[in-house]
Structures are given as structure tokens and as C-alpha cells.
Amino acid sequence: TQLLEQSPQFLSIQEGENLTVYCNSSSVFSSLQWYRQEPGEGPVLLVTVVTGGEVKKLKRLTFQFGDARKDSSLHITAAQPGDTGLYLCALQGGGTSYGKLTFGQGTILTVHP
Amino acid sequence: NAGVMQNPRHLVRRRGQEARLRCSPMKGHSHVYWYRQLPEEGLKFMVYLQKENIIDESGMPKERFSAEFPKEGPSILRIQQVVRGDSAAYFCASSPGLGQGSSGNTIYFGEGSWLTVV
């Protein structure tokens, strides 16, 4: 079973600061997804990265997929209190099992006003 | 288009009772997944169902847990003789068939059912 390691586990920052969250595996990813989960709610998909070296932007969020497809990062610029939540990376199962996700343990982000 | 609907949102059961969690997938979705989130373990896959079929139950505990997705009605996750260790958030997700729909290979999560065993 391919395992994902996320770091840091906890991140507490002030509004306006930048931050980066990392997701690593010892094996090559076929595709990787990033989710955000707020307290009391389900995970919401932010992005799917597929190609090595790929960079995707979603407003103040920048997602990068490593060239070797074994790591990914999420960078948030000028964090806001609304960014507070649990950030999860996940591997999709192959073929018809694409909904069978393997999640990292997550990064709990708190942005203080 | 309503999202994935789960109920109840919160459920309290005494040890030894049964818990039934229901999930109505998004309209047009025929695939349902159940996940469990424990504080110390994170979010883990349990089971993948299509209408009337269990496709993959590799994440289901061997005893007391069962899931179904009948031809009509919601998917049900059933936990018999609950124990304190079953206390967790249970999430349902749904998707259309492979390559179908504008969402492609994306699954959508419900808001979860929080089970507390006392």
C-alpha cells in the first residue's frame, strides 16, 4: 500500500503570511489530489495534478507536482482566516477505482486575524 | 443539483446497539463510497458500491460492519453491536461512472455523519 506523508501536521500563522504544505511518497504517483476540510464538514476537492512538474493555480493557492511524481506541495499566498482548515492530499485508485482514495494524515492550518 | 446527502448528521448510540447511516448520492451518480475518519487515524476508505453490488470492501472491518446500495433508495452503512471505538465521522462520497458526466473522475463528499458511542 502506497503511503503518503504530509508535513507539517500543524501550522499556525498570522493573516497575510505565506505558507507551504508538503505531501511525499516513496513511490511514484499516478495522480494526486488536494482537498480542504472545514470542521464539521466533508472534504472538498481543490485540485487534481497528473503530470510531473505540473503547476496549477487557484486564486492564492499554488499546487505543484514534483518532476519525479513522488511529491507535491501546496503554497498559499497572503493567508486569510477563511483558509483555516484541514488540508489533505490523496492518491486515487486506478481505473474504475478512482474513487478509492488513500489520504495523507493532513495538515491542520490555523490563520489568526 | 443537490449534493451528497447524509443522515443523520449526528447519532448517539449505547454500546451494543445498532447504528444505521444513510447516504443519498448526487443526482445521476451510481457509485457510492464510504470513508471513516478517526482522530488518530485520519480519513480511511471503507467500501465502494454500485447499485446492488459491492465492488470493493477491502477497508471494511471484518465483523459487525456491512453496507448496501439497493436498486431503490439510499446507501446504508450498518454497524451492529457498536463499541466505543466505532465513534467517528463517517463520510459518504459519490461519483458518476468512469468518464461520464462533466465532472470526469471526481468524487463528491457529503457532510458526514458523526457517530458517538456511549
mmCIF file of C-alpha atoms in Angstrom, chain B:
data_model
loop_
_atom_site.group_PDB
_atom_site.id
_atom_site.type_symbol
_atom_site.label_atom_id
_atom_site.label_comp_id
_atom_site.label_asym_id
_atom_site.label_seq_id
_atom_site.Cartn_x
_atom_site.Cartn_y
_atom_site.Cartn_z
ATOM 1 C CA ASN B 1 -28.382 19.938 -8.148
ATOM 2 C CA ALA B 2 -28.363 18.742 -4.567
ATOM 3 C CA GLY B 3 -25.104 17.386 -3.233
ATOM 4 C CA VAL B 4 -24.453 14.136 -1.438
ATOM 5 C CA MET B 5 -26.934 13.914 1.424
ATOM 6 C CA GLN B 6 -26.136 12.056 4.612
ATOM 7 C CA ASN B 7 -28.325 11.454 7.601
ATOM 8 C CA PRO B 8 -28.392 11.549 10.454
ATOM 9 C CA ARG B 9 -25.704 14.200 10.876
ATOM 10 C CA HIS B 10 -25.221 13.189 14.485
ATOM 11 C CA LEU B 11 -26.079 9.871 16.102
ATOM 12 C CA VAL B 12 -25.593 8.710 19.680
ATOM 13 C CA ARG B 13 -25.761 5.008 20.449
ATOM 14 C CA ARG B 14 -25.140 2.954 23.564
ATOM 15 C CA ARG B 15 -22.650 0.113 23.406
ATOM 16 C CA GLY B 16 -24.268 -2.956 21.857
ATOM 17 C CA GLN B 17 -26.879 -1.058 19.838
ATOM 18 C CA GLU B 18 -27.030 -0.818 16.063
ATOM 19 C CA ALA B 19 -26.193 2.259 14.010
ATOM 20 C CA ARG B 20 -27.564 2.890 10.534
ATOM 21 C CA LEU B 21 -26.132 5.669 8.434
ATOM 22 C CA ARG B 22 -27.792 6.698 5.190
ATOM 23 C CA CYS B 23 -26.387 8.284 2.080
ATOM 24 C CA SER B 24 -28.205 9.616 -0.970
ATOM 25 C CA PRO B 25 -25.727 10.221 -3.804
ATOM 26 C CA MET B 26 -25.800 13.208 -6.099
ATOM 27 C CA LYS B 27 -28.397 13.008 -8.848
ATOM 28 C CA GLY B 28 -27.129 10.896 -11.689
ATOM 29 C CA HIS B 29 -24.379 9.249 -9.640
ATOM 30 C CA SER B 30 -24.405 5.471 -9.462
ATOM 31 C CA HIS B 31 -21.203 4.914 -7.469
ATOM 32 C CA VAL B 32 -21.013 5.331 -3.703
ATOM 33 C CA TYR B 33 -18.024 5.218 -1.361
ATOM 34 C CA TRP B 34 -17.906 5.175 2.430
ATOM 35 C CA TYR B 35 -15.000 6.570 4.435
ATOM 36 C CA ARG B 36 -14.322 6.746 8.168
ATOM 37 C CA GLN B 37 -12.392 9.491 9.909
ATOM 38 C CA LEU B 38 -10.887 8.744 13.292
ATOM 39 C CA PRO B 39 -8.884 11.427 15.107
ATOM 40 C CA GLU B 40 -5.803 9.257 15.406
ATOM 41 C CA GLU B 41 -6.015 7.554 12.023
ATOM 42 C CA GLY B 42 -7.216 10.143 9.557
ATOM 43 C CA LEU B 43 -9.626 9.530 6.689
ATOM 44 C CA LYS B 44 -9.743 5.905 5.508
ATOM 45 C CA PHE B 45 -11.584 4.160 2.681
ATOM 46 C CA MET B 46 -14.098 1.534 3.782
ATOM 47 C CA VAL B 47 -16.212 0.333 0.864
ATOM 48 C CA TYR B 48 -17.141 1.059 -2.757
ATOM 49 C CA LEU B 49 -20.584 0.158 -4.066
ATOM 50 C CA GLN B 50 -22.533 0.419 -7.260
ATOM 51 C CA LYS B 51 -26.255 -0.189 -7.447
ATOM 52 C CA GLU B 52 -26.945 -3.590 -5.849
ATOM 53 C CA ASN B 53 -23.244 -4.542 -5.941
ATOM 54 C CA ILE B 54 -20.300 -4.296 -3.562
ATOM 55 C CA ILE B 55 -17.262 -3.588 -5.726
ATOM 56 C CA ASP B 56 -14.517 -3.230 -3.113
ATOM 57 C CA GLU B 57 -14.901 -3.746 0.630
ATOM 58 C CA SER B 58 -11.222 -4.027 1.435
ATOM 59 C CA GLY B 59 -11.430 -1.280 4.073
ATOM 60 C CA MET B 60 -14.393 -2.671 5.982
ATOM 61 C CA PRO B 61 -13.806 -4.245 9.381
ATOM 62 C CA LYS B 62 -14.403 -7.980 9.119
ATOM 63 C CA GLU B 63 -17.152 -8.097 11.706
ATOM 64 C CA ARG B 64 -20.219 -6.006 12.612
ATOM 65 C CA PHE B 65 -19.976 -3.685 9.598
ATOM 66 C CA SER B 66 -21.997 -4.021 6.411
ATOM 67 C CA ALA B 67 -23.013 -1.784 3.528
ATOM 68 C CA GLU B 68 -25.600 -1.885 0.813
ATOM 69 C CA PHE B 69 -26.763 0.250 -2.089
ATOM 70 C CA PRO B 70 -30.155 -1.076 -3.183
ATOM 71 C CA LYS B 71 -31.755 -0.514 -6.558
ATOM 72 C CA GLU B 72 -34.108 1.985 -4.968
ATOM 73 C CA GLY B 73 -33.273 4.214 -2.032
ATOM 74 C CA PRO B 74 -30.133 5.399 -0.286
ATOM 75 C CA SER B 75 -26.963 3.528 0.509
ATOM 76 C CA ILE B 76 -26.849 2.248 4.091
ATOM 77 C CA LEU B 77 -23.815 1.684 6.285
ATOM 78 C CA ARG B 78 -24.819 -0.568 9.149
ATOM 79 C CA ILE B 79 -22.811 -1.120 12.301
ATOM 80 C CA GLN B 80 -24.054 -3.832 14.627
ATOM 81 C CA GLN B 81 -23.271 -4.061 18.341
ATOM 82 C CA VAL B 82 -21.399 -0.782 18.375
ATOM 83 C CA VAL B 83 -18.384 -0.288 20.620
ATOM 84 C CA ARG B 84 -16.706 2.909 21.765
ATOM 85 C CA GLY B 85 -14.015 2.504 19.128
ATOM 86 C CA ASP B 86 -16.664 2.932 16.424
ATOM 87 C CA SER B 87 -17.089 6.579 17.437
ATOM 88 C CA ALA B 88 -16.008 8.518 14.381
ATOM 89 C CA ALA B 89 -17.146 10.659 11.479
ATOM 90 C CA TYR B 90 -18.448 8.574 8.588
ATOM 91 C CA PHE B 91 -18.379 10.172 5.156
ATOM 92 C CA CYS B 92 -20.154 9.095 2.030
ATOM 93 C CA ALA B 93 -18.993 10.151 -1.419
ATOM 94 C CA SER B 94 -20.472 9.605 -4.854
ATOM 95 C CA SER B 95 -19.426 9.759 -8.470
ATOM 96 C CA PRO B 96 -20.833 9.091 -11.912
ATOM 97 C CA GLY B 97 -19.485 6.138 -13.858
ATOM 98 C CA LEU B 98 -15.942 6.253 -15.195
ATOM 99 C CA GLY B 99 -15.541 9.056 -17.720
ATOM 100 C CA GLN B 100 -19.186 10.007 -17.521
ATOM 101 C CA GLY B 101 -20.534 13.444 -16.826
ATOM 102 C CA SER B 102 -18.821 16.793 -16.854
ATOM 103 C CA SER B 103 -17.149 16.073 -13.532
ATOM 104 C CA GLY B 104 -14.990 13.332 -15.014
ATOM 105 C CA ASN B 105 -13.281 11.152 -12.438
ATOM 106 C CA THR B 106 -14.176 13.289 -9.445
ATOM 107 C CA ILE B 107 -15.931 12.148 -6.323
ATOM 108 C CA TYR B 108 -18.032 14.406 -4.121
ATOM 109 C CA PHE B 109 -18.240 14.037 -0.369
ATOM 110 C CA GLY B 110 -21.226 14.515 1.867
ATOM 111 C CA GLU B 111 -21.035 16.470 5.109
ATOM 112 C CA GLY B 112 -20.669 13.347 7.202
ATOM 113 C CA SER B 113 -22.432 11.506 9.987
ATOM 114 C CA TRP B 114 -20.890 11.788 13.441
ATOM 115 C CA LEU B 115 -21.386 8.643 15.495
ATOM 116 C CA THR B 116 -20.816 8.760 19.243
ATOM 117 C CA VAL B 117 -20.965 5.526 21.215
ATOM 118 C CA VAL B 118 -21.541 5.972 24.933
#
